[in-house]
Structure formats: structure tokens, C-alpha cells
XYZ file of C-alpha atoms in Angstrom:
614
model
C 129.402 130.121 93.628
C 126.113 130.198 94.234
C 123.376 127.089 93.163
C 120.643 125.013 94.415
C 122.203 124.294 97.067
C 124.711 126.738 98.220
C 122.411 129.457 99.110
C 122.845 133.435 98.165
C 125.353 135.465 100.829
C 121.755 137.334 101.863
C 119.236 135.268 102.077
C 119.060 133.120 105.574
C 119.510 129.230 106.599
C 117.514 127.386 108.377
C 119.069 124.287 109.941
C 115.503 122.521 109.406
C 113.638 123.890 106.734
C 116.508 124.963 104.171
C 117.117 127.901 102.779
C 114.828 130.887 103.020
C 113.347 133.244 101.018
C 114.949 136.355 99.795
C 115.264 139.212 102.082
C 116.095 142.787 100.951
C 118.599 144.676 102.573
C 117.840 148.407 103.929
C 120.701 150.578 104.181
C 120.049 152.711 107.489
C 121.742 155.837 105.648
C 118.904 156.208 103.236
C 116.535 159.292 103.607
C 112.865 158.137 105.327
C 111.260 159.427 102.131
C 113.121 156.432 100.039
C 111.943 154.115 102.638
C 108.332 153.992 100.908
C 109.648 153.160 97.513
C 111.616 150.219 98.610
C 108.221 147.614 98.643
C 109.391 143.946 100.168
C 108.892 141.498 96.937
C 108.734 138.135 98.216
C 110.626 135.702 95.991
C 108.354 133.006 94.633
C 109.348 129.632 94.819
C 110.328 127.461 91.503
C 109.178 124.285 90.532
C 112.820 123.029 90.784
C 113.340 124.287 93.764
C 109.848 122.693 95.523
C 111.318 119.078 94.501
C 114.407 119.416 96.237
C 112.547 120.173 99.562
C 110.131 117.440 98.730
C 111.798 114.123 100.085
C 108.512 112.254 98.916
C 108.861 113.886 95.579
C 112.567 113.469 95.176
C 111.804 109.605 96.218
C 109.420 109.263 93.430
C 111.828 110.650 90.640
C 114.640 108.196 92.029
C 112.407 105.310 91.672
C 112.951 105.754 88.076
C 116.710 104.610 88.661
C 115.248 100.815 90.147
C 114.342 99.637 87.181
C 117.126 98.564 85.503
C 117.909 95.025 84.070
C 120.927 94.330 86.139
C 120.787 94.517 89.885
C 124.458 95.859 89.873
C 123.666 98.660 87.992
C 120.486 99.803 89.937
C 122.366 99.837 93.029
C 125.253 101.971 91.898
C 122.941 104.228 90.187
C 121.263 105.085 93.254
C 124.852 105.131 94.906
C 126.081 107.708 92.871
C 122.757 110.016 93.390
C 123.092 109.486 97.490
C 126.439 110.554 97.027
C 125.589 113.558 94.243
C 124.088 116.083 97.452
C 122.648 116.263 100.927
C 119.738 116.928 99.159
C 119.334 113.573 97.217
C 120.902 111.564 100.163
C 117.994 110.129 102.082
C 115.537 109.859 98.949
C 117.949 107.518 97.397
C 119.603 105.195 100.222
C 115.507 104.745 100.605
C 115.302 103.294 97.344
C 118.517 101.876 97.527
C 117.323 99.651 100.781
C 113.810 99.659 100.814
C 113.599 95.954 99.166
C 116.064 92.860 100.291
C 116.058 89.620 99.602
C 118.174 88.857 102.648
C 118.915 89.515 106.066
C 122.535 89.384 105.052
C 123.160 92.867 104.050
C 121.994 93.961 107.517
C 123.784 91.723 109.175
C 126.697 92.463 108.443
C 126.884 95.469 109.616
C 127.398 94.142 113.049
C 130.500 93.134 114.779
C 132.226 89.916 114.722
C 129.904 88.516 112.364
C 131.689 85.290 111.416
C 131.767 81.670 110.213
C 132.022 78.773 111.867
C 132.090 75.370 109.557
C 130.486 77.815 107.234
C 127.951 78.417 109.445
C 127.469 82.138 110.640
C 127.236 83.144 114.497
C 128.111 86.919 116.167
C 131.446 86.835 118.194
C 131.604 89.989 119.631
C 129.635 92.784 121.633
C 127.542 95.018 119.905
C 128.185 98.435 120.980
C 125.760 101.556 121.435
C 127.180 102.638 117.920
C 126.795 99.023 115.925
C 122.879 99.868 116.826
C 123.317 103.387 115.582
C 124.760 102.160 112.327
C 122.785 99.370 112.025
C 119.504 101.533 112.468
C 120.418 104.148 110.131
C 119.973 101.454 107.537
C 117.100 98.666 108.469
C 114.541 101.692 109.248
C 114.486 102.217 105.299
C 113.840 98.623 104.553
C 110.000 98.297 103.630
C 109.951 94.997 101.788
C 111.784 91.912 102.859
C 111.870 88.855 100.044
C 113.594 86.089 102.669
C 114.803 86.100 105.166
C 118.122 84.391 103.708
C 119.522 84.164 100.293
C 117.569 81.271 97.847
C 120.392 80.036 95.892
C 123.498 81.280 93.877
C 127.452 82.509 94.905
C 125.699 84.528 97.957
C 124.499 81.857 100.010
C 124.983 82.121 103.867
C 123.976 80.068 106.302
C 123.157 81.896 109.643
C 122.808 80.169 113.027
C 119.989 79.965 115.453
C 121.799 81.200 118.199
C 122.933 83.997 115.802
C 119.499 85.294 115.848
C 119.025 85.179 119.655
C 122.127 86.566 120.120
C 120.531 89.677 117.819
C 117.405 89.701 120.372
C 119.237 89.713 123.317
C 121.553 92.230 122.644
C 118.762 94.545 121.088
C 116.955 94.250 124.340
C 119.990 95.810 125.840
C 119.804 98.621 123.917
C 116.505 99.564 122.625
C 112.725 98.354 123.285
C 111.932 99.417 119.504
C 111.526 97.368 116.398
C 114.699 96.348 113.971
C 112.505 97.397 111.136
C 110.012 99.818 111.975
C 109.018 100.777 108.237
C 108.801 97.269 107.121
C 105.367 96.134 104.851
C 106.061 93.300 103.423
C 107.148 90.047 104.707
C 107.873 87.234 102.075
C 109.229 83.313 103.286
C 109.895 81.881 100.618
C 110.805 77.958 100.085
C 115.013 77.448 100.135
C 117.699 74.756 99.692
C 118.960 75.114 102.975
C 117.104 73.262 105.680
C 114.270 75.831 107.265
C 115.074 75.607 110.813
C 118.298 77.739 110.337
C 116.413 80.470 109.134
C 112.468 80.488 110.769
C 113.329 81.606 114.311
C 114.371 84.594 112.545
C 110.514 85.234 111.164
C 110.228 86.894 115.192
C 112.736 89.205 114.908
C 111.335 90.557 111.580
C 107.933 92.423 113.170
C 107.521 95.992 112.654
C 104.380 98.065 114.020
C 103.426 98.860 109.985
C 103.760 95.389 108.603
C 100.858 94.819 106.217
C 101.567 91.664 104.440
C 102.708 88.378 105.359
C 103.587 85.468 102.704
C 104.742 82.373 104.151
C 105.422 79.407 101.604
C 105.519 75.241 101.994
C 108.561 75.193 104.266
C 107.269 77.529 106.631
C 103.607 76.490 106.805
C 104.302 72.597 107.260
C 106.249 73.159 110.168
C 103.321 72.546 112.386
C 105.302 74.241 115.833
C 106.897 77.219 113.646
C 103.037 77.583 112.005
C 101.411 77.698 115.221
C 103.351 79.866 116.787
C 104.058 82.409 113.742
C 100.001 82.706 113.203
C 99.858 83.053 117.029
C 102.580 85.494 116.953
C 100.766 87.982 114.156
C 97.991 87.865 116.156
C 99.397 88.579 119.471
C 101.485 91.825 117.932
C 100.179 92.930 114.252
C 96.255 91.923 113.953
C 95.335 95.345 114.187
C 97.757 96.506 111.015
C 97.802 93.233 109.075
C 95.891 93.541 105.791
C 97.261 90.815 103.506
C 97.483 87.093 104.311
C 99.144 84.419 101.994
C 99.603 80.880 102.443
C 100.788 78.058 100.646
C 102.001 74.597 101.229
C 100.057 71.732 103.409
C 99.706 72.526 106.824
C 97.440 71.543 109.676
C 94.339 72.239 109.674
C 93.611 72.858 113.409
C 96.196 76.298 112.998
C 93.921 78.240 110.889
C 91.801 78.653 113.225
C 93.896 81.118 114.645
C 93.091 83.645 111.794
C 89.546 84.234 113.089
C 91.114 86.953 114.932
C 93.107 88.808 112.136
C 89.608 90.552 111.652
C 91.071 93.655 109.887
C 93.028 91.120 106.634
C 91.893 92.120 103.608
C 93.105 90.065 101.211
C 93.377 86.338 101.644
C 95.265 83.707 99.977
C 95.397 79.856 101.211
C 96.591 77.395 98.490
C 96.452 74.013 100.156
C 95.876 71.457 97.781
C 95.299 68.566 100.215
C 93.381 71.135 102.805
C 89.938 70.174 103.197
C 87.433 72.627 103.866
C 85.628 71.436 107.597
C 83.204 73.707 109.395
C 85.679 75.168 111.739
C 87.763 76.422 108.593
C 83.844 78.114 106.786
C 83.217 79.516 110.498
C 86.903 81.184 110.396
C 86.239 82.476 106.994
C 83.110 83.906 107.539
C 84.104 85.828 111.000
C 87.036 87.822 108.540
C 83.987 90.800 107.861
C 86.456 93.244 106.154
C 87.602 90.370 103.590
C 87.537 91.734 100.315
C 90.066 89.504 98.307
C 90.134 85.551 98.793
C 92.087 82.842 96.950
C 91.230 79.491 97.471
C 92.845 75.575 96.779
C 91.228 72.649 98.421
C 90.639 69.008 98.278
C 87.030 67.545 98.044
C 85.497 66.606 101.217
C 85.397 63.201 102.389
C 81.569 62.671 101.542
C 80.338 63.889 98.609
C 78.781 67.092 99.448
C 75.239 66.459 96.876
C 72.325 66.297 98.365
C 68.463 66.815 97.408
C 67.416 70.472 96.440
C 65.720 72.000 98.833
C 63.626 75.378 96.809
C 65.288 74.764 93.628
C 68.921 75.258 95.305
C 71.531 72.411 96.107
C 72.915 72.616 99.394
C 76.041 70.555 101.534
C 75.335 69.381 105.187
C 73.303 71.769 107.188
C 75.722 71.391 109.518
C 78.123 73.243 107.806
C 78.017 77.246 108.570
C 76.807 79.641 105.384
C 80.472 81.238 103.742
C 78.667 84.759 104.501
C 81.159 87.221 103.241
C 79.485 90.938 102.912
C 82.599 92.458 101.613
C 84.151 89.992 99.377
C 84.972 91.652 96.293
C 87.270 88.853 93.978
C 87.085 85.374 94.703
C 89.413 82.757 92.899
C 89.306 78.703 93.507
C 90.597 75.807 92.537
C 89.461 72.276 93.131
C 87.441 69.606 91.543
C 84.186 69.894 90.262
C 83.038 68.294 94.284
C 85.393 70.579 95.567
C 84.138 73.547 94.178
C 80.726 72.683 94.446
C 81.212 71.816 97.927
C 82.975 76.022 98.658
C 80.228 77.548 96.260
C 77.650 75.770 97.883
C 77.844 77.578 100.912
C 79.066 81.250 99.943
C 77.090 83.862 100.275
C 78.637 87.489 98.614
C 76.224 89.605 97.040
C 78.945 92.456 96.513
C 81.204 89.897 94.555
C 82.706 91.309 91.607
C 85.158 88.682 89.956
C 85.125 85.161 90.329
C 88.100 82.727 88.661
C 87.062 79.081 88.563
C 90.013 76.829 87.836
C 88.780 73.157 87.482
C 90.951 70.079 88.696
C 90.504 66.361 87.869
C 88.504 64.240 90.432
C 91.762 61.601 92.593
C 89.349 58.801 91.983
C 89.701 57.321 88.827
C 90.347 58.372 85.600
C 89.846 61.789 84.191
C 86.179 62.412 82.503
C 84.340 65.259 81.315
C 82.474 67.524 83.326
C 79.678 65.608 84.952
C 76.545 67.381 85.495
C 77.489 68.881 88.939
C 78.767 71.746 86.552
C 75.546 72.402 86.337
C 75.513 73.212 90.188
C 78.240 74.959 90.304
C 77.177 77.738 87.818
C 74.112 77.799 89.990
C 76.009 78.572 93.213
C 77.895 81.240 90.648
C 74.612 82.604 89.610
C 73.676 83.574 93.283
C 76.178 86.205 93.119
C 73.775 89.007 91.291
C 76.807 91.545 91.467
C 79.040 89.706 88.946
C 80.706 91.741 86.448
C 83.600 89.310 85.379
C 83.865 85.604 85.386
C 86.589 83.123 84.664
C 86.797 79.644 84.158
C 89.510 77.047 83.312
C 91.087 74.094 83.769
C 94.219 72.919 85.690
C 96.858 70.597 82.991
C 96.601 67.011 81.958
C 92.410 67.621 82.791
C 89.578 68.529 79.558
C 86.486 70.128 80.320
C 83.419 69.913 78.304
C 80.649 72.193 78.469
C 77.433 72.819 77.323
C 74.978 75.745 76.509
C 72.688 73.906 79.258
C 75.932 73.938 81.657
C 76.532 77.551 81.999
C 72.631 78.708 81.129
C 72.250 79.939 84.777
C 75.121 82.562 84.525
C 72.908 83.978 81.927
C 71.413 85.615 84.143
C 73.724 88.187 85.571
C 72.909 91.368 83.906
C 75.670 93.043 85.124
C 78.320 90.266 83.490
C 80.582 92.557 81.432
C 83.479 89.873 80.859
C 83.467 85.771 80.037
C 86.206 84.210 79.690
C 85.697 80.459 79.385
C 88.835 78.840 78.434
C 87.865 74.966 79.023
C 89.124 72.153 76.199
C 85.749 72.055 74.010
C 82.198 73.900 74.450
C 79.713 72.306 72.384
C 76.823 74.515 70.224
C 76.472 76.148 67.208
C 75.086 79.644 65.832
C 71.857 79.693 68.225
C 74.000 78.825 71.511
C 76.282 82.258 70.457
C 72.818 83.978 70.105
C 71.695 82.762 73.163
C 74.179 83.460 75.045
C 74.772 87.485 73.531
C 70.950 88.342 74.272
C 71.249 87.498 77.347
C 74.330 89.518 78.374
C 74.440 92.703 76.754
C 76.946 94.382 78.060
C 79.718 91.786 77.721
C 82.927 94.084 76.750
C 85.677 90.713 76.869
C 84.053 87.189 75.566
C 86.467 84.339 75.219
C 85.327 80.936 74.548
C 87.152 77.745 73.887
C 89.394 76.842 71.208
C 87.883 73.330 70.383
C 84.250 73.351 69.509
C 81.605 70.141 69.704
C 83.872 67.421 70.799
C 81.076 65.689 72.060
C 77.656 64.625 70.445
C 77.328 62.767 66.443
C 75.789 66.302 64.883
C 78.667 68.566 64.476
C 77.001 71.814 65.150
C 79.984 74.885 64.786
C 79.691 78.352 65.358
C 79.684 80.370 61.625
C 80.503 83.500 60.504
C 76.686 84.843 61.132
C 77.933 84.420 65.074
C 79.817 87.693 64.415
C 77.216 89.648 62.715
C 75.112 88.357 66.161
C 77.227 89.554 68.487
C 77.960 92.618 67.124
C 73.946 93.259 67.436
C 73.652 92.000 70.642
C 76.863 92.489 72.135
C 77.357 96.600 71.065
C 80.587 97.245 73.717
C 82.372 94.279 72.721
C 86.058 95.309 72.751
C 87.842 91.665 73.318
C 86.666 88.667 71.166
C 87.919 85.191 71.209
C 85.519 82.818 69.311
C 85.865 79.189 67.467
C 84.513 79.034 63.992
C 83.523 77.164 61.030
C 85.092 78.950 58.189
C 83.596 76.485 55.428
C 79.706 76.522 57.168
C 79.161 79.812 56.260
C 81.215 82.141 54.138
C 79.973 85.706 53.728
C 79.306 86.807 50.212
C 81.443 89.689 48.768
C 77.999 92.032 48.266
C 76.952 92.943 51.601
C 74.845 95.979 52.608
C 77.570 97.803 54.680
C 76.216 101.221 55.332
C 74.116 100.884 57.629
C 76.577 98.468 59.934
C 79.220 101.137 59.508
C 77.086 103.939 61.304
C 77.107 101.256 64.012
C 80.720 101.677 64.608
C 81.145 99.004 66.845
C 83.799 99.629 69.001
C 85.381 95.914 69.103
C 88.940 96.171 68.723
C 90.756 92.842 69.164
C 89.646 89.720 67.426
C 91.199 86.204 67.974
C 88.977 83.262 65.444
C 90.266 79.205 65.633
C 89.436 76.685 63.248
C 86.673 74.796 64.664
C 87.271 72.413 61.964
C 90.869 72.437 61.769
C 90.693 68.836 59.576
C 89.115 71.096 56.496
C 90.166 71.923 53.144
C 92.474 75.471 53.653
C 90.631 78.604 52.618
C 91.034 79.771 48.805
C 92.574 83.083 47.910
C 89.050 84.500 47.449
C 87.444 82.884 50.766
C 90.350 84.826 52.598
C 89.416 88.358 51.387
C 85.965 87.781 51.694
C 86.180 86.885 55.107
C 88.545 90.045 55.433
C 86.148 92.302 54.141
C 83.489 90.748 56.014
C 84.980 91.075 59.425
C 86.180 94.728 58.551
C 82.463 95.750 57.824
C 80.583 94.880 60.911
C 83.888 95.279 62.784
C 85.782 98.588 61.924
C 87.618 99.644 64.248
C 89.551 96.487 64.743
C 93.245 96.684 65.660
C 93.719 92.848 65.617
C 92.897 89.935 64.151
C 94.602 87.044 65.553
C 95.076 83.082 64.934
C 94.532 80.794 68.333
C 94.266 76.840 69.116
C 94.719 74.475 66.370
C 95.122 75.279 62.506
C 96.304 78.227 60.208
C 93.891 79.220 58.300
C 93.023 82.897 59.784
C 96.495 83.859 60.235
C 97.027 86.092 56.923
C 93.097 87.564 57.971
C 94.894 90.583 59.670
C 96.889 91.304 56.699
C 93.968 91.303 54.136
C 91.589 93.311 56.879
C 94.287 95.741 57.442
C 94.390 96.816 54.004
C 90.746 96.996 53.190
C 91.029 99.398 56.570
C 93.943 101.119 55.190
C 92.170 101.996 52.301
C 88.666 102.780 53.823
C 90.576 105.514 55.873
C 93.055 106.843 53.177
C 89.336 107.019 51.288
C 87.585 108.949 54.249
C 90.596 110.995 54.936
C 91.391 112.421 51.596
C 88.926 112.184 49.373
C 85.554 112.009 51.445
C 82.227 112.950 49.363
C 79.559 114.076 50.493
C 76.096 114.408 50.016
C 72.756 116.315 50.572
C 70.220 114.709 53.351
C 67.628 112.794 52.129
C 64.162 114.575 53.161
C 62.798 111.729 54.848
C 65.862 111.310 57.285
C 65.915 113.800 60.475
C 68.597 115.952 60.658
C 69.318 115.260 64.725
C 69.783 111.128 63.928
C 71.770 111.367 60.281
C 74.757 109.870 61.245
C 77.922 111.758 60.611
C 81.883 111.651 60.273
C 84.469 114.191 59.971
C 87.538 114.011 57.744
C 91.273 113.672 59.690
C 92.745 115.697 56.451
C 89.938 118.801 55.972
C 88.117 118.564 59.325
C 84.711 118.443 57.846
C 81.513 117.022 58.522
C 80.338 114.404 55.860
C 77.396 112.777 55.875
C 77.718 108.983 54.749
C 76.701 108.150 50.995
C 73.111 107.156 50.277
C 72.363 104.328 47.626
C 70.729 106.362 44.567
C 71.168 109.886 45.575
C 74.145 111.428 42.984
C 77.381 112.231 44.516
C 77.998 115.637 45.516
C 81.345 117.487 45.797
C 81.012 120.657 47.711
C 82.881 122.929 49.965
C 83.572 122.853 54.007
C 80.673 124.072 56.081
């Protein structure tokens, strides 16, 4: 029976590449003459049959089978396809092993692997074929999640000596790596105590490792720290590209990743880690650095001191953060903290900053003091900016001003804002200033709570929408506080020339910035539903957040005027003759979904005309 992979009884195998094309058969009694009609036709190759000789295709396909929403079922999906042909085979025991979150599985494998008071140890010899078997499995394994089970049924417990047990027996046998595909190494934080499992951080090195995540456990163990960082750089600086860190270690040990020159991305969460000039000069030695995430504690002295040019600057003793490559930069800290980091950095290619803002440890929490101020200076001295973020950490409120964040104004190249602090203060004029001076904003999220400070309650109105949707034409994302009773459009707008805008915003989110008011009447609901469908057509969304209720049947009402407009447009579009005056390369134009025409919008005055397609 012949198939995809039982070859035809003519054509020839090939113990390496597969089956082989087609051959035709010459009978040696036919005349010479029929030789010359007999032309070799090479047999071109299917689609079907390309996939099952592509392991990296066939690997891509059984990926599919991973994501299921039981682990059981995963597993014995990708069972049954190792087991379906030779051809699916390898492609799927890759999948099936290329992510652990244990050492367990693999261990296993070997001999006389046993408890003792629950506690796990090897027993036996392992043999030339243990090795063989165990290999055949740990070379697929790219990502490793711990290095022993977290919690749950599975737990094991494996002993030290287990683990050199594992190295001296491997030396026996082999000089290469247990996992020599591995990319990923993740140590996570466990129940069991951390010294049973750590040691066995040596034994998992592989010449392809790319990222290393080591969690509280593992990086406050100052002799396991040392020597792991120590360790990386001894046998994977040149491969290492990712570097993540998080817990409370010494400081003194990062000074060993001046030499992992060739990470990439970055990642040191250390909430009590204070930033000294050792730790700046190690940062600014890492040249290829293009990611870096950031948690520290303010310095010991406040880092203010007089402007020198018009720019605040820490100690001069402390090294410039000169990062050339730096492409995403997040931090947290406290308003000294950060000011104290951005201070000193200096990344002109920076493309994202995320500012999350933690309460000062002296005293109690207080608004933003005018450091702020500072801060968005140091921002402002990255021209490059295309995104910024800024929040705040719980149980801490932020208040900002217009006068606060004025010197991100000017980054031309700002295309998102997202400022999602407790209260901004300002009303129509700080939305205006704000949209002139960043025209290309596409996302622009501002906080919830509006004018929590100050006795003249100054609110954003509905006119900040019409503004921004002059200034602000790529707009796509809009989250914005307003005063619903300041300002309420009126029913009898002009809307023909804001539809030929067609701005392209297309998700709105509007809180009550005076949540305490009377609710909106039936009629202030659809005029504030037609109004936001005018200057904003092709919304998909309009959404309710922070406090209140009151804009939460909006989508409803805007949907249907929309609903309409488009059933209009669609099947019953009119059209007219061009007024003399207007050129005939700017008219504006639409075409009609139903009768793929051309219209040209209505004119006030000018008699409707009904007339034929073009």
C-alpha cells in the first residue's frame, strides 16, 4: 500500500534524505528509435510532501497541539503524534520536552534514583546507556522553569550530593553539556529551603543559553550569587543576552556584570538596592544594552543640588548613565530615587520610558513635590521619545500639574502618553496646551480624577474633544476626565465639514470629573452621543472609567446614531453636483459599501440630486 510514507516499489530510498524522486524504467528490449520518445519527466514535489521533510516546519504545525488548557492533555496530544510516524517523531518529542518546570522528569531517567527520608539521592552506577537515554531526551529541552517542582502532589526534594553525584559521573562519560539546546534558565522562589536545589544552577549551563532569571532566594544568597554571576561570566558571557534579577542582594556582586558586555536586556528589581557609582559605572560599560528595568531605593543624601546651565545634576562624582543603545527604559522608585537615576542617564536613542512612582520611607505620604518637575526634565533630555508612561505604585496619590509635565512637551516625536497618576489638575486650555504641542500623539491617557488640588475647580469640557481632534489628527486611543455639566454640546452642530475630517480615533474611554453631579437627562445623553459621533466617526468604543456612571449607556446611543449614518451612506447615499467654486482634486469623497459609487458629500443649499453610477 503505498502513502506518504511507504514509498512507490520504483522510486529509490535514501537512508538520509528520504525518498527520491520518480525514476522511469527503460525496458532494454525496446527498439533505439522508441528510446527518443521516452523524455525523463521529473516528478515535482507537493506541498504536502515538502512539510514532511521539513522538521522545522513539521515543529511549527505541532506547536499548535501546546496550547491546550490542561497540561495532561497537551502532553498526550503530542504523544500520540510522536507515536503517529517516523516522520512526526522528532518534531513532536521537541515540543513535547522543550519546556520543564523541573529537573525531575530528567532525572529519573537514571538508575537507582531513590528516596531517602524523602529526600532523593542516586544509588547506583550510571552506565554508558543511562547517558544514551538520558541524552536522547535533555538535548530537546530549551526552556527550564526551576530547577525543582514549586508546590503541589509532585514535590521532590533532591539532595546535594545527588547533583554531584550527576557531575561526577558525567565527567566519566562525556566532556559535553547535559543540555546543549537549553535558552532559558528561570530560578524561581520555592517552599523548600534553596540550598537543596542551587548547586544544581552549575549543572544547568549549555553553550546556547541566552537568558538567565534568578529570583529572591537565589540572589540573597550572597556565596551562591557570587559565584553564579561569576560562573556566567567565566562560561556564557559571550552568548548571554538577557539578564533578570530580583530580590535584595549585595551590592558589591553586581559588579561582576560589567563583563557580560554582549546582555541585551536587563532587569534588576531591588527595592532596597541603592544606586552607588560602582553600580552607574557597571551600567554604563554594558554598550549593547538595549532593554533595562530598574527598582531602587533613594540614596542616602538627597541627590538636589544647584542647576548648573539650566539642568539639575547629582554629585559630580557620580559617572554619567551613558547608554548609546538603550532602547526601553522602565523604573521605579521615589520621586529622589528617580530623580537621582534620571539625573545621570544619558540615551539619545531611547524609545519608551515607564515611570512608576513610589512613596518617599520618611514620613507620611504627600503629593508630588516639585522635584517632579526635575524629573520630567531629565525625561525631556531624551529627544528620541516616542512613548511615555507614568504611574504610581498602591497605597501612594500623585498630583500633577500642567507646569509639572510642561518640559515633555517638547518631544516632537511623543506619539503615546499615558499618565495614569490619582488627579492632574487643569481645565480646557491645559488639554489645548498640551495637543499643540504634540501632534502626533496616537494613545493619550490621562487620569481619572481631575483638580483635586487648588479652590477654582477648573475641569476639562466637552470642547477638549473637538481640540484634540484638531490638534491631535492620528489619535486612535483616548482616555480623558470630563465635566459633562460645564459644557454640553448643542444638538445643531455644523457636521460636514468635521466628517470629511474622518478622524481616525477609534477607542474612547470619558470619567466623570465631577462624579458628585446631578446624572445626565435623557436628552443630555444623546446629545453628547451625537456629539462624540460627529467629530469622532469611526469610533468602535466608548467606554466608562474611574468613578461614576454617567457615560456608560454613551456607547449604546453613539452606536446607533453610527448604525444609522452607515445604513444611510450604504443604501441610500445622494449625491450631488460640485459646487463651481470647489476644485475638483480637494472635494472630498466617499463610496457606497452597497453600489460601489463615488458620492460627493451634501452641500447646504444646493438641491439634492439622484443620479446614476459613474
Amino acid at each position: 500500500m503505498c502513502g506518504p510514507f511507504n514509498p512507490l516499489p520504483m522510486s529509490i530510498e535514501s537512508p538520509i534524505s528520504g525518498p527520491s524522486p520518480l525514476t522511469t524504467i527503460v525496458s532494454e528490449e525496446l527498439p533505439n528509435s522508441d528510446l527518443s520518445q521516452l523524455e525523463y519527466k521529473p516528478q515535482v514535489p507537493t506541498p504536502s510532501s515538502e512539510i514532511f521533510k521539513n522538521q522545522d516546519l513539521l515543529g511549527v504545525v505541532l506547536e499548535f497541539l501546546e496550547h491546550d488548557e490542561f497540561l495532561v492533555a497537551t502532553r498526550k496530544n503530542l504523544l500520540l503524534a510522536a507515536l503517529t510516524s517516523k516522520a512526526f517523531l522528532e518534531p513532536a518529542m521537541n515540543s513535547l520536552w522543550s519546556s520543564l518546570d523541573s529537573l525531575a522528569p530528567l532525572l529519573k531517567l537514571l538508575p537507582s534514583f531513590v528516596p531517602i527520608d524523602n529526600v532523593y539521592i542516586f544509588t547506583g552506577v550510571i552506565a554508558k546507556g543511562h547517558w544514551e537515554r538520558f541524552d536522547y531526551y535533555a538535548r530537546r529541552v530549551k526552556f527550564l522553569d526551576s530547577l525543582t517542582y514549586r508546590a503541589g502532589n509532585n514535590s521532590i526534594t533532591v539532595s546535594d550530593y545527588a547533583y554531584l553525584r550527576i557531575a561526577q559521573a558525567r565527567l566519566s562519560h562525556s566532556s559535553s553539556p547535559l543540555f546543549p539546546a537549553l535558552r532559558r534558565l528561570r530560578i524561581p522562589d520555592i517552599l523548600i529551603p534553596p540550598s537543596n536545589i542551587l548547586s544544581a544552577a552549575f549543572l544547568v549551563s549549555s553553550p546556547s543559553l541566552e537568558s538567565v532569571e534568578l529570583h529572591s532566594q537565589a540572589t540573597s544568597d550572597p556565596h551562591f550569587f557570587a559565584s553564579y554571576l561569576s560562573f556566567l561570566v567565566a562560561e556564557l558571557a559571550p552568548t548571554l543576552r538577557c539578564l533578570i534579577l530580583r530580590g535584595n542582594p549585595r551590592t558589591e556582586s553586581l559588579t561582576l556584570l560589567r563583563h557580560l558586555r554582549n546582555i541585551r536586556t536587563l532587569e534588576i528589581r531591588f527595592p532596597e538596592l541603592i544606586f552607588s557609582p560602582d553600580l552607574f559605572g557597571t551600567l554604563a560599560s554594558l554598550e549593547y544594552l538595549s532593554d533595562l528595568i530598574l527598582d531602587s531605593a533613594p540614596p542616602l543624601i538627597s541627590p538636589l543640588r544647584k542647576k548648573i546651565m539650566g539642568i539639575a545634576r547629582a554629585t559630580s562624582g557620580v559617572p554619567l548613565l551613558k547608554l548609546d543603545q538603550l532602547n526601553n527604559l522602565q523604573i521605579t522608585g521615589s520621586p529622589t530615587a528617580l530623580y537621582h537615576v534620571l539625573g545621570q542617564l544619558h540615551a539619545l536613542r531611547l524609545k519608551s520610558m515607564v515611570v512608576k512612582i513610589r512613596g518617599e520611607k520618611t514620613g507620611e505620604p504627600c503629593p508630588f513635590t516639585p522635584l517632579s518637575s526635575e524629573c520630567f526634565k531629565c525625561i525631556s533630555r531624551s529627544p528620541s521619545l516616542s512613548s511615555i508612561r507614568i504611574s504610581e505604585t498602591e497605597n501612594y496619590s500623585v498630583f500633577l500639574t500642567i507646569s509639572n509635565i510642561r518640559p515633555i512637551l517638547a518631544l516632537s516625536q511623543l506619539e503615546e502618553l499615558d499618565i495614569s497618576v490619582y488627579s492632574m489638575t487643569g481645565g480646557d486650555k491645559v488639554i489645548q496646551e498640551l495637543s499643540s504641542n504634540l501632534p502626533i500623539l496616537k494613545t493619550l491617557i490621562l487620569p481619572s480624577k481631575w483638580n483635586q488640588l487648588g479652590s477654582l475647580p477648573k475641569h476639562p469640557t466637552f470642547r477638549s474633544l473637538g481640540i484634540l481632534a484638531d490638534n491631535c489628527p492620528d489619535l486612535i486611543q483616548l482616555k480623558l476626565a470630563i465635566d459633562p455639566l460645564a459644557y454640553l454640546p448643542s444638538f445643531r452642530n455644523k457636521t460636514a465639514a468635521v466628517r470629511q475630517r474622518s478622524h481616525p480615533l477609534k477607542t474612547l474611554y470619558i470619567a466623570d470629573a465631577n462624579p458628585n453631579g446631578k446624572p445626565l437627562t435623557t436628552t443630555q445623553l444623546v446629545a453628547i452621543s451625537r456629539y462624540t459621533d460627529q467629530i469622532f466617526p469611526n469610533l468602535e468604543l466608548v467606554g466608562h472609567y474611574g468613578s461614576g456612571n454617567k457615560f456608560k449607556t454613551v456607547d449604546k446611543v453613539r452606536g446607533a446614531f453610527q448604525a444609522v449614518r452607515r445604513d444611510i451612506c450604504g443604501c441610500f447615499v445622494e449625491k450631488t453636483a460640485q459646487p463651481s467654486y470647489v476644485s475638483q482634486g480637494t472635494q472630498p469623497s466617499y463610496v457606497s459599501q452597497a453600489t460601489q459609487t463615488t458620492y460627493i458629500p451634501v452641500w447646504p443649499g444646493i438641491p439634492i440630486l439622484h443620479e446614476g453610477n459613474r
